[in-house]
Short mmCIF file of C-alpha atoms in Angstrom, two decimals:
data_model
loop_
_atom_site.label_atom_id
_atom_site.label_comp_id
_atom_site.label_asym_id
_atom_site.label_seq_id
_atom_site.Cartn_x
_atom_site.Cartn_y
_atom_site.Cartn_z
CA MET A 1 29.30 -6.16 30.89
CA SER A 2 27.13 -3.18 29.98
CA ASP A 3 26.31 -0.84 32.85
CA GLY A 4 23.03 0.94 33.64
CA PRO A 5 19.72 0.06 35.31
CA ARG A 6 17.46 -2.52 33.69
CA LEU A 7 13.71 -2.93 34.03
CA TRP A 8 14.36 -6.59 34.83
CA GLY A 9 17.70 -6.33 36.66
CA GLY A 10 16.73 -7.56 40.13
CA ARG A 11 16.90 -11.22 39.14
CA PHE A 12 20.46 -10.90 37.78
CA THR A 13 23.84 -10.50 39.45
CA GLY A 14 25.28 -8.39 36.66
CA GLY A 15 24.50 -6.63 33.44
CA PRO A 16 24.30 -8.30 30.04
CA ALA A 17 27.35 -9.01 27.94
CA GLU A 18 28.10 -6.34 25.37
CA ALA A 19 27.56 -8.77 22.50
CA PHE A 20 24.15 -9.76 23.86
CA ASP A 21 23.29 -6.13 24.49
CA ARG A 22 23.90 -5.32 20.83
CA LEU A 23 21.75 -8.27 19.77
CA ASN A 24 18.97 -7.56 22.24
CA ALA A 25 18.67 -3.78 21.83
CA SER A 26 16.04 -2.40 19.49
CA LEU A 27 16.05 1.33 20.27
CA ALA A 28 17.60 2.14 16.91
CA VAL A 29 14.59 0.52 15.25
CA ASP A 30 11.65 1.35 17.49
CA ALA A 31 12.66 4.88 18.55
CA ARG A 32 10.24 6.15 15.88
CA MET A 33 7.39 5.04 18.16
CA TRP A 34 8.22 7.52 20.93
CA ALA A 35 5.02 9.51 20.38
CA GLN A 36 2.84 6.39 20.52
CA ASP A 37 4.62 5.19 23.66
CA ILE A 38 3.93 8.48 25.41
CA VAL A 39 0.29 8.53 24.27
CA GLY A 40 -0.23 4.99 25.56
CA SER A 41 1.52 5.78 28.85
CA ARG A 42 -0.68 8.82 29.41
CA ALA A 43 -3.83 6.77 28.87
CA HIS A 44 -2.53 4.07 31.22
CA ALA A 45 -1.67 6.62 33.92
CA ARG A 46 -5.08 8.28 33.70
CA MET A 47 -6.79 4.90 34.00
CA LEU A 48 -4.68 3.91 37.03
CA VAL A 49 -5.72 7.10 38.81
CA THR A 50 -9.39 6.62 37.92
CA SER A 51 -9.22 3.00 39.12
CA GLY A 52 -7.61 4.02 42.43
CA VAL A 53 -4.39 2.15 41.73
CA LEU A 54 -2.37 5.39 41.58
CA SER A 55 -2.83 8.53 43.65
CA ALA A 56 -3.91 11.71 41.92
CA GLU A 57 -0.58 13.25 42.95
CA ASP A 58 1.41 10.50 41.25
CA GLY A 59 -0.83 10.75 38.20
CA ARG A 60 -0.17 14.49 37.87
CA ALA A 61 3.56 13.96 38.28
CA ILE A 62 3.60 11.26 35.61
CA LEU A 63 1.64 13.37 33.11
CA GLU A 64 3.86 16.38 33.72
CA GLY A 65 6.96 14.23 33.35
CA LEU A 66 5.69 12.67 30.13
CA ALA A 67 5.06 16.15 28.76
CA ARG A 68 8.70 17.04 29.39
CA VAL A 69 9.88 13.79 27.78
CA GLU A 70 7.69 14.54 24.76
CA THR A 71 9.22 18.01 24.46
CA GLU A 72 12.71 16.54 24.54
CA PHE A 73 11.87 14.14 21.73
CA ARG A 74 10.23 16.87 19.65
CA ASP A 75 13.15 19.24 20.19
CA GLY A 76 15.73 16.56 19.51
CA THR A 77 17.29 17.00 22.95
CA PHE A 78 16.41 13.56 24.32
CA VAL A 79 19.62 11.70 25.20
CA ALA A 80 19.52 7.92 25.05
CA GLN A 81 21.67 5.78 27.33
CA ASP A 82 23.36 2.47 26.69
CA SER A 83 20.92 0.80 29.07
CA ASP A 84 17.91 1.86 26.98
CA GLU A 85 17.01 -1.44 25.36
CA ASP A 86 14.06 -0.01 23.46
CA ILE A 87 11.87 3.06 23.26
CA HIS A 88 9.69 1.86 26.13
CA THR A 89 12.70 1.49 28.42
CA ALA A 90 14.04 4.86 27.33
CA VAL A 91 10.81 6.75 28.04
CA GLU A 92 10.34 5.13 31.45
CA ARG A 93 13.98 5.65 32.41
CA ARG A 94 13.83 9.36 31.56
CA LEU A 95 10.42 9.77 33.24
CA THR A 96 11.82 8.27 36.44
CA GLU A 97 14.79 10.63 36.32
CA LEU A 98 12.36 13.54 36.13
CA VAL A 99 9.67 12.53 38.66
CA GLY A 100 11.23 9.84 40.82
CA ASP A 101 9.08 7.09 42.34
CA ALA A 102 5.96 8.26 40.52
CA GLY A 103 7.69 7.24 37.29
CA ARG A 104 8.49 3.85 38.78
CA ARG A 105 4.79 3.34 39.52
CA LEU A 106 3.65 3.92 35.93
CA HIS A 107 4.31 0.32 34.89
CA THR A 108 1.83 -1.00 37.45
CA GLY A 109 -0.81 -3.09 35.71
CA ARG A 110 1.00 -3.49 32.40
CA SER A 111 3.91 -5.37 30.85
CA ARG A 112 6.22 -4.39 28.06
CA ASN A 113 4.45 -7.16 26.13
CA ASP A 114 1.07 -5.42 26.03
CA GLN A 115 2.76 -2.00 25.92
CA VAL A 116 4.71 -2.91 22.78
CA ALA A 117 1.63 -4.41 21.13
CA THR A 118 -0.36 -1.25 21.84
CA ASP A 119 2.35 1.11 20.59
CA VAL A 120 2.69 -0.82 17.33
CA LEU A 121 -1.05 -0.67 16.70
CA LEU A 122 -1.12 3.08 17.38
CA TYR A 123 1.81 3.56 15.01
CA LEU A 124 0.16 1.41 12.36
CA ARG A 125 -3.10 3.31 12.66
CA ASP A 126 -1.29 6.56 11.85
CA ALA A 127 0.45 4.93 8.89
CA VAL A 128 -2.77 3.46 7.48
CA ASP A 129 -4.55 6.82 7.71
CA ARG A 130 -1.66 8.61 6.02
CA GLN A 131 -1.27 6.05 3.27
CA GLY A 132 -4.99 5.79 2.67
CA ALA A 133 -4.89 9.50 1.85
CA ALA A 134 -1.89 8.90 -0.44
CA ILE A 135 -3.83 6.20 -2.31
CA GLY A 136 -6.61 8.73 -2.76
CA ALA A 137 -4.20 11.32 -4.16
CA LEU A 138 -2.88 8.80 -6.69
CA ALA A 139 -6.42 7.84 -7.71
CA HIS A 140 -7.33 11.51 -8.22
CA VAL A 141 -4.32 12.05 -10.50
CA LEU A 142 -5.22 8.99 -12.58
CA LEU A 143 -8.80 10.24 -12.86
CA ASP A 144 -7.59 13.70 -13.90
CA GLN A 145 -5.55 12.17 -16.70
CA ALA A 146 -8.38 9.83 -17.67
CA GLU A 147 -10.88 12.67 -17.95
CA ARG A 148 -8.51 14.48 -20.32
CA HIS A 149 -8.23 11.40 -22.53
CA VAL A 150 -11.72 10.01 -22.96
CA ASP A 151 -11.33 10.36 -26.74
CA THR A 152 -7.76 9.08 -26.92
CA LEU A 153 -7.53 5.59 -28.40
CA LEU A 154 -4.68 3.14 -28.00
CA PRO A 155 -4.29 -0.59 -28.53
CA GLY A 156 -5.43 -2.82 -25.71
CA TYR A 157 -3.22 -5.85 -25.26
CA THR A 158 -3.45 -9.46 -24.28
CA HIS A 159 -0.25 -11.53 -24.13
CA LEU A 160 1.47 -8.20 -24.97
CA GLN A 161 -0.04 -8.50 -28.47
CA ARG A 162 -2.42 -5.90 -29.86
CA ALA A 163 -5.97 -7.10 -29.25
CA GLN A 164 -8.68 -4.40 -29.46
CA PRO A 165 -8.73 -0.61 -29.35
CA VAL A 166 -9.57 0.94 -25.99
CA ARG A 167 -9.80 4.46 -24.67
CA LEU A 168 -6.84 5.70 -22.66
CA ALA A 169 -9.36 6.80 -20.04
CA HIS A 170 -10.56 3.20 -19.83
CA HIS A 171 -7.01 1.91 -19.42
CA LEU A 172 -6.14 4.39 -16.68
CA GLY A 173 -9.51 3.74 -15.10
CA ALA A 174 -8.54 0.10 -14.65
CA TYR A 175 -5.80 1.20 -12.25
CA VAL A 176 -8.27 3.45 -10.45
CA GLN A 177 -10.43 0.37 -9.80
CA MET A 178 -7.39 -1.42 -8.37
CA LEU A 179 -6.73 1.54 -6.07
CA ILE A 180 -10.35 1.57 -4.95
CA ARG A 181 -9.98 -2.04 -3.84
CA ASP A 182 -6.62 -1.20 -2.22
CA HIS A 183 -8.23 1.62 -0.27
CA ARG A 184 -10.96 -0.75 0.92
CA ARG A 185 -8.32 -3.21 2.09
CA PHE A 186 -6.57 -0.44 4.04
CA GLY A 187 -9.95 0.52 5.46
CA ARG A 188 -10.53 -3.01 6.68
CA VAL A 189 -7.17 -2.93 8.44
CA SER A 190 -8.20 0.29 10.15
CA ASP A 191 -11.77 -0.70 10.99
CA ASP A 192 -11.27 -4.36 11.89
CA SER A 193 -7.64 -5.27 12.55
CA LEU A 194 -6.96 -2.11 14.57
CA ALA A 195 -10.21 -2.13 16.53
CA GLU A 196 -9.03 -3.75 19.77
CA SER A 197 -6.62 -2.52 22.44
CA PRO A 198 -4.19 -4.99 24.05
CA LEU A 199 -3.19 -2.53 26.78
CA GLY A 200 -3.71 -4.04 30.24
CA ALA A 201 -3.35 -7.64 29.09
CA GLY A 202 -0.09 -7.87 31.04
CA ALA A 203 2.71 -10.24 30.19
CA LEU A 204 0.30 -13.01 29.17
CA ALA A 205 -2.26 -13.75 31.89
CA GLY A 206 -3.83 -10.39 32.69
CA VAL A 207 -2.89 -8.28 35.74
CA GLY A 208 -3.65 -8.51 39.43
CA PHE A 209 -5.19 -5.06 39.80
CA THR A 210 -8.72 -3.82 39.23
CA ILE A 211 -8.02 -1.84 36.08
CA ASP A 212 -10.43 -0.50 33.48
CA ARG A 213 -9.31 -1.71 30.07
CA ASP A 214 -12.41 -0.23 28.47
CA GLN A 215 -11.27 3.21 29.62
CA THR A 216 -7.83 2.92 28.04
CA ALA A 217 -9.30 1.41 24.88
CA VAL A 218 -11.68 4.33 24.40
CA ASP A 219 -9.04 6.86 25.45
CA LEU A 220 -6.70 5.56 22.74
CA GLY A 221 -9.38 5.44 20.05
CA PHE A 222 -9.99 1.69 19.99
CA ALA A 223 -13.47 0.22 19.87
CA ARG A 224 -12.89 -2.21 22.73
CA PRO A 225 -10.18 -4.13 24.59
CA THR A 226 -8.92 -7.49 23.34
CA ALA A 227 -10.80 -10.47 24.75
CA ASN A 228 -7.96 -12.87 25.61
CA SER A 229 -4.74 -11.84 27.32
CA LEU A 230 -2.66 -14.60 25.72
CA ASP A 231 -3.79 -13.65 22.24
CA SER A 232 -3.35 -9.96 23.04
CA VAL A 233 0.43 -10.18 23.39
CA ALA A 234 1.06 -13.02 20.93
CA THR A 235 -0.85 -11.91 17.85
CA ARG A 236 0.46 -9.70 15.09
CA ASP A 237 -2.56 -10.14 12.83
CA ALA A 238 -2.97 -6.40 12.32
CA LEU A 239 0.58 -6.17 10.97
CA ALA A 240 0.01 -9.16 8.72
CA ASP A 241 -3.23 -7.68 7.40
CA TYR A 242 -1.51 -4.37 6.71
CA LEU A 243 1.44 -6.01 4.98
CA HIS A 244 -0.91 -8.07 2.84
CA ALA A 245 -2.80 -4.93 1.81
CA ALA A 246 0.48 -3.10 1.18
CA ALA A 247 1.87 -5.97 -0.89
CA THR A 248 -1.27 -6.10 -3.04
CA LEU A 249 -1.10 -2.34 -3.55
CA CYS A 250 2.53 -2.66 -4.61
CA VAL A 251 1.60 -5.39 -7.11
CA HIS A 252 -0.80 -2.93 -8.73
CA VAL A 253 1.76 -0.13 -8.63
CA SER A 254 4.37 -2.45 -10.12
CA ARG A 255 2.13 -3.29 -13.07
CA LEU A 256 1.53 0.40 -13.68
CA GLY A 257 5.25 1.07 -13.46
CA GLU A 258 5.95 -1.70 -15.96
CA GLU A 259 3.52 -0.22 -18.47
CA LEU A 260 4.96 3.25 -18.08
CA VAL A 261 8.45 1.88 -18.67
CA LEU A 262 7.26 0.18 -21.86
CA TRP A 263 5.23 3.16 -23.01
CA ALA A 264 8.17 5.54 -22.43
CA SER A 265 10.48 3.51 -24.67
CA GLU A 266 11.30 4.88 -28.12
CA GLU A 267 9.92 1.70 -29.65
CA VAL A 268 6.46 2.38 -28.20
CA GLY A 269 6.47 6.10 -27.48
CA PHE A 270 3.06 6.35 -25.84
CA VAL A 271 4.15 8.62 -22.98
CA GLU A 272 6.77 11.23 -22.18
CA LEU A 273 7.68 11.42 -18.52
CA SER A 274 8.66 14.69 -16.89
CA ASP A 275 12.32 15.55 -16.37
CA ALA A 276 11.47 15.86 -12.68
CA PHE A 277 10.78 12.12 -12.42
CA THR A 278 13.44 10.74 -14.78
CA SER A 279 17.22 10.63 -14.75
CA GLY A 280 20.10 10.56 -17.19
CA SER A 281 23.11 8.37 -17.79
CA SER A 282 26.60 9.02 -16.45
CA MET A 283 27.99 7.83 -19.81
CA LEU A 284 25.27 8.25 -22.44
CA PRO A 285 24.32 11.93 -22.78
CA GLN A 286 21.19 11.26 -24.84
CA LYS A 287 19.49 9.07 -22.23
CA LYS A 288 16.28 9.88 -20.34
CA ASN A 289 15.59 6.97 -18.04
CA PRO A 290 12.18 6.27 -16.45
CA ASP A 291 13.71 5.60 -13.05
CA ALA A 292 10.64 6.51 -10.97
CA ALA A 293 8.54 4.06 -12.98
CA GLU A 294 11.22 1.39 -12.72
CA LEU A 295 11.41 1.81 -8.96
CA ALA A 296 7.62 1.64 -8.74
CA ARG A 297 7.92 -1.65 -10.58
CA ALA A 298 10.68 -2.89 -8.29
CA LYS A 299 9.42 -2.01 -4.81
CA VAL A 300 6.86 -4.80 -4.80
CA SER A 301 9.65 -7.32 -4.17
CA ARG A 302 10.56 -5.67 -0.87
CA VAL A 303 7.03 -5.34 0.43
CA VAL A 304 6.05 -8.89 -0.54
CA ALA A 305 9.22 -10.05 1.21
CA ASP A 306 8.17 -8.07 4.30
CA TYR A 307 4.79 -9.83 4.32
CA VAL A 308 6.33 -13.27 3.86
CA GLY A 309 9.01 -12.50 6.44
CA LEU A 310 6.48 -11.55 9.11
CA GLN A 311 4.34 -14.62 8.47
CA GLY A 312 7.43 -16.82 8.59
CA LEU A 313 8.39 -15.23 11.90
CA LEU A 314 4.95 -15.85 13.42
CA ALA A 315 4.29 -19.32 12.07
CA LYS A 316 6.60 -21.19 14.43
CA LEU A 317 5.96 -19.34 17.70
CA PRO A 318 4.25 -20.92 20.70
CA LEU A 319 2.02 -18.77 22.90
CA ALA A 320 2.44 -16.23 24.27
CA TYR A 321 5.12 -13.56 23.87
CA ASN A 322 8.55 -14.51 22.52
CA LYS A 323 11.52 -12.24 21.86
CA ASP A 324 11.25 -13.20 18.21
CA LEU A 325 8.39 -10.70 18.01
CA GLN A 326 10.90 -7.88 18.39
CA GLU A 327 11.74 -8.52 14.73
CA ASP A 328 8.19 -7.75 13.56
CA LYS A 329 8.92 -4.02 13.38
CA HIS A 330 11.70 -4.49 10.83
CA PHE A 331 9.15 -5.83 8.37
CA LEU A 332 6.46 -3.32 9.29
CA PHE A 333 8.66 -0.23 9.22
CA ASP A 334 10.30 -1.22 5.94
CA ALA A 335 6.92 -1.54 4.24
CA VAL A 336 5.61 1.69 5.76
CA ASP A 337 8.74 3.59 4.67
CA THR A 338 8.57 2.10 1.19
CA LEU A 339 4.98 3.21 0.62
CA ASP A 340 5.63 6.61 2.16
CA VAL A 341 8.22 7.42 -0.52
CA LEU A 342 6.69 5.43 -3.37
CA LEU A 343 3.13 6.76 -3.49
CA PRO A 344 3.94 10.50 -3.63
CA ALA A 345 6.61 9.93 -6.30
CA LEU A 346 4.25 7.89 -8.46
CA THR A 347 1.52 10.49 -8.01
CA GLY A 348 3.86 13.28 -9.08
CA MET A 349 5.15 11.32 -12.07
CA LEU A 350 1.66 10.59 -13.37
CA GLY A 351 0.48 14.13 -12.78
CA GLU A 352 3.25 15.47 -15.03
CA ALA A 353 3.16 12.69 -17.64
CA ARG A 354 2.32 13.70 -21.21
CA PHE A 355 0.55 11.03 -23.22
CA CYS A 356 1.43 10.95 -26.93
CA THR A 357 -2.03 10.71 -28.41
CA GLU A 358 -0.96 10.73 -32.06
CA ARG A 359 1.43 7.84 -31.52
CA MET A 360 -1.33 5.90 -29.76
CA ALA A 361 -3.79 6.62 -32.58
CA ALA A 362 -1.29 5.52 -35.21
CA ALA A 363 -0.78 2.22 -33.39
CA CYS A 364 -4.51 1.52 -33.75
CA GLN A 365 -4.53 1.82 -37.53
CA ASP A 366 -3.95 -0.63 -40.36
CA GLY A 367 -4.01 -3.81 -38.31
CA TYR A 368 -6.37 -6.55 -37.21
CA MET A 369 -7.82 -5.20 -33.98
CA ALA A 370 -11.28 -4.93 -35.55
CA ALA A 371 -11.40 -8.68 -36.24
CA THR A 372 -13.80 -9.36 -33.39
CA ASP A 373 -16.03 -6.51 -34.56
CA LEU A 374 -16.24 -8.12 -37.98
CA ALA A 375 -17.11 -11.47 -36.36
CA ASP A 376 -19.80 -9.74 -34.28
CA HIS A 377 -21.17 -8.20 -37.49
CA LEU A 378 -21.51 -11.66 -39.00
CA VAL A 379 -23.28 -12.92 -35.88
CA ARG A 380 -25.81 -10.11 -36.24
CA ALA A 381 -26.31 -11.31 -39.80
CA GLY A 382 -27.26 -14.73 -38.47
CA TRP A 383 -23.96 -16.61 -38.50
CA PRO A 384 -22.98 -18.82 -35.52
CA PHE A 385 -20.09 -17.17 -33.70
CA ARG A 386 -17.71 -20.10 -34.29
CA ARG A 387 -18.33 -20.01 -38.03
CA ALA A 388 -17.85 -16.22 -38.02
CA HIS A 389 -14.63 -16.61 -36.01
CA GLU A 390 -13.27 -19.12 -38.56
CA ALA A 391 -14.14 -16.94 -41.56
CA VAL A 392 -12.57 -13.81 -40.08
CA GLY A 393 -9.47 -15.81 -39.15
CA GLN A 394 -9.15 -16.89 -42.78
CA LEU A 395 -9.45 -13.27 -43.91
CA VAL A 396 -6.76 -12.21 -41.42
CA ARG A 397 -4.45 -14.93 -42.73
CA ALA A 398 -4.96 -13.76 -46.30
CA CYS A 399 -4.30 -10.13 -45.38
CA LEU A 400 -1.18 -11.11 -43.45
CA ALA A 401 0.14 -12.91 -46.52
CA ARG A 402 -0.19 -9.69 -48.55
CA GLY A 403 1.00 -7.43 -45.72
CA VAL A 404 -2.17 -5.34 -45.41
CA GLY A 405 -4.70 -4.68 -42.67
CA LEU A 406 -8.31 -5.83 -42.60
CA ALA A 407 -9.56 -2.49 -43.88
CA ASP A 408 -7.51 -3.01 -47.07
CA ALA A 409 -8.68 -6.55 -47.85
CA ASN A 410 -9.40 -6.98 -51.59
CA ALA A 411 -12.35 -8.73 -53.20
CA ALA A 412 -10.46 -11.99 -53.76
CA GLU A 413 -9.42 -12.21 -50.11
CA ILE A 414 -12.94 -11.43 -48.96
CA ALA A 415 -14.34 -14.08 -51.27
CA THR A 416 -11.80 -16.66 -50.16
CA ALA A 417 -13.02 -16.17 -46.59
CA GLY A 418 -16.60 -16.76 -47.72
CA LEU A 419 -17.65 -13.16 -47.17
CA ALA A 420 -18.33 -12.08 -50.75
CA ASP A 421 -22.07 -11.59 -50.14
CA ILE A 422 -21.64 -9.75 -46.82
CA ALA A 423 -21.76 -5.95 -46.57
CA LEU A 424 -18.70 -5.32 -44.42
CA PRO A 425 -18.97 -2.73 -41.62
CA GLN A 426 -16.68 0.19 -40.91
CA LEU A 427 -13.55 -1.28 -39.38
CA SER A 428 -12.04 1.82 -37.75
CA ALA A 429 -10.56 1.92 -34.26
CA GLU A 430 -13.15 4.50 -33.18
CA ALA A 431 -16.04 2.34 -34.38
CA SER A 432 -14.55 -0.67 -32.63
CA ALA A 433 -14.20 1.11 -29.31
CA GLU A 434 -17.62 2.71 -29.56
CA ALA A 435 -19.24 -0.66 -30.22
CA LYS A 436 -18.27 -1.95 -26.75
CA ILE A 437 -21.48 -0.84 -25.06
CA SER A 438 -21.69 -3.47 -22.29
CA PHE A 439 -21.42 -2.30 -18.68
CA GLY A 440 -17.74 -1.70 -17.93
CA GLY A 441 -16.88 -1.50 -21.62
CA THR A 442 -14.83 1.03 -23.55
CA SER A 443 -17.55 2.92 -25.45
CA ARG A 444 -17.49 6.63 -24.74
CA ALA A 445 -20.71 6.61 -22.72
CA ARG A 446 -19.61 3.64 -20.64
CA VAL A 447 -16.21 5.15 -19.93
CA ARG A 448 -17.77 8.44 -18.86
CA GLU A 449 -20.10 6.43 -16.62
CA GLN A 450 -17.14 4.63 -15.05
CA LEU A 451 -15.20 7.83 -14.42
CA ILE A 452 -18.15 9.57 -12.78
CA ALA A 453 -18.74 6.62 -10.45
CA ALA A 454 -15.03 6.29 -9.61
CA ARG A 455 -14.68 10.01 -8.93
CA ALA A 456 -17.65 9.86 -6.54
CA GLU A 457 -16.13 6.86 -4.77
CA VAL A 458 -12.71 8.48 -4.36
CA ALA A 459 -14.27 11.77 -3.23
CA ARG A 460 -15.79 9.98 -0.23
CA TRP A 461 -12.34 9.08 1.10
#
């Protein structure tokens, strides 16, 4: 049996079995929340004094003791004991060692259930703020690259087949739009999901003291206390909302990573990634592998699994608190850690990437990407679009048979397609891109318009 005092030991004749202790303990996981636990405990102590539940003397002793515990954590001198089941137990145990009975009074009017829920929300708030800034940094780097490449053309793809020419700035700007939506999702987590404080809800039914939950909510930066004590300790909606936002962000990052991997291949050659964000082969001395991009592509699997894992954990639980909820932090912390390393690496990789503009331009030449432009030209001449589509398709088939692009179609091929009497337009990649004048399109003016608006949006973050 494991020795040491327990917060719940009075009911039991002995300590827990060592095997159960290993299963039950979570300090190795939740120790990272020591700062949030101390912040929440300070707010609770101040409220208890204001409400007359604690004496001013006990309140001062608790705050002084918490300051010493905080120093020990910051200095790395805090010593955990085997009886410390979690960070909340550890802080209270050390506080009691320092200030005696005053430390034992701190838990009046709260349970570990509402304490844990509060600490997790405080931790998540810090993570959301930090990662929102990291999303902004990534968006700025993409915009920097886009502004340098407004006049760089490359093939746009559907089904991974060349479709129409687009500006590189337009392509990179598409990812900026994804990040703008990601940042809004993170903002909703911060503004809505993290708006209410569960502190003071007790184990499940509230507490039997006249406490001021509004005071602790405001003190901790929440808008208001939670409205229902059962829901307060049972819900993990804020974690689910964060993990959903994080998973969607990682989907976008994964798609960007996939394109960079393709573009960095010798077969495509659209980008050269910096040595600082690539690696070599232990066997093949010529290799330069886009590992950072590949890992950006891969991390989505972990974060999506974290989201699904949390929802699976929650789906089967009756109200109110269950020990199962101890597992929620594994999913949360894994996702937070993943984004904390992923976003800066991706930002650095993109900031140092060199786009191969000549290779992109060459890929736009001598093909069929202007086919839609030719069909549009026929529509302007009075043809129905479906008839124009059919005629241009016939011309493409004829050119394919001879192995030439549309721009090199001969008179016989043009006549076969029924276009002998039509003055054909310029079929260059530049003309094609510049013709896309609709809002959101890839003409130069529209792309500049998009970049200015996106830069203004990101600057407000």
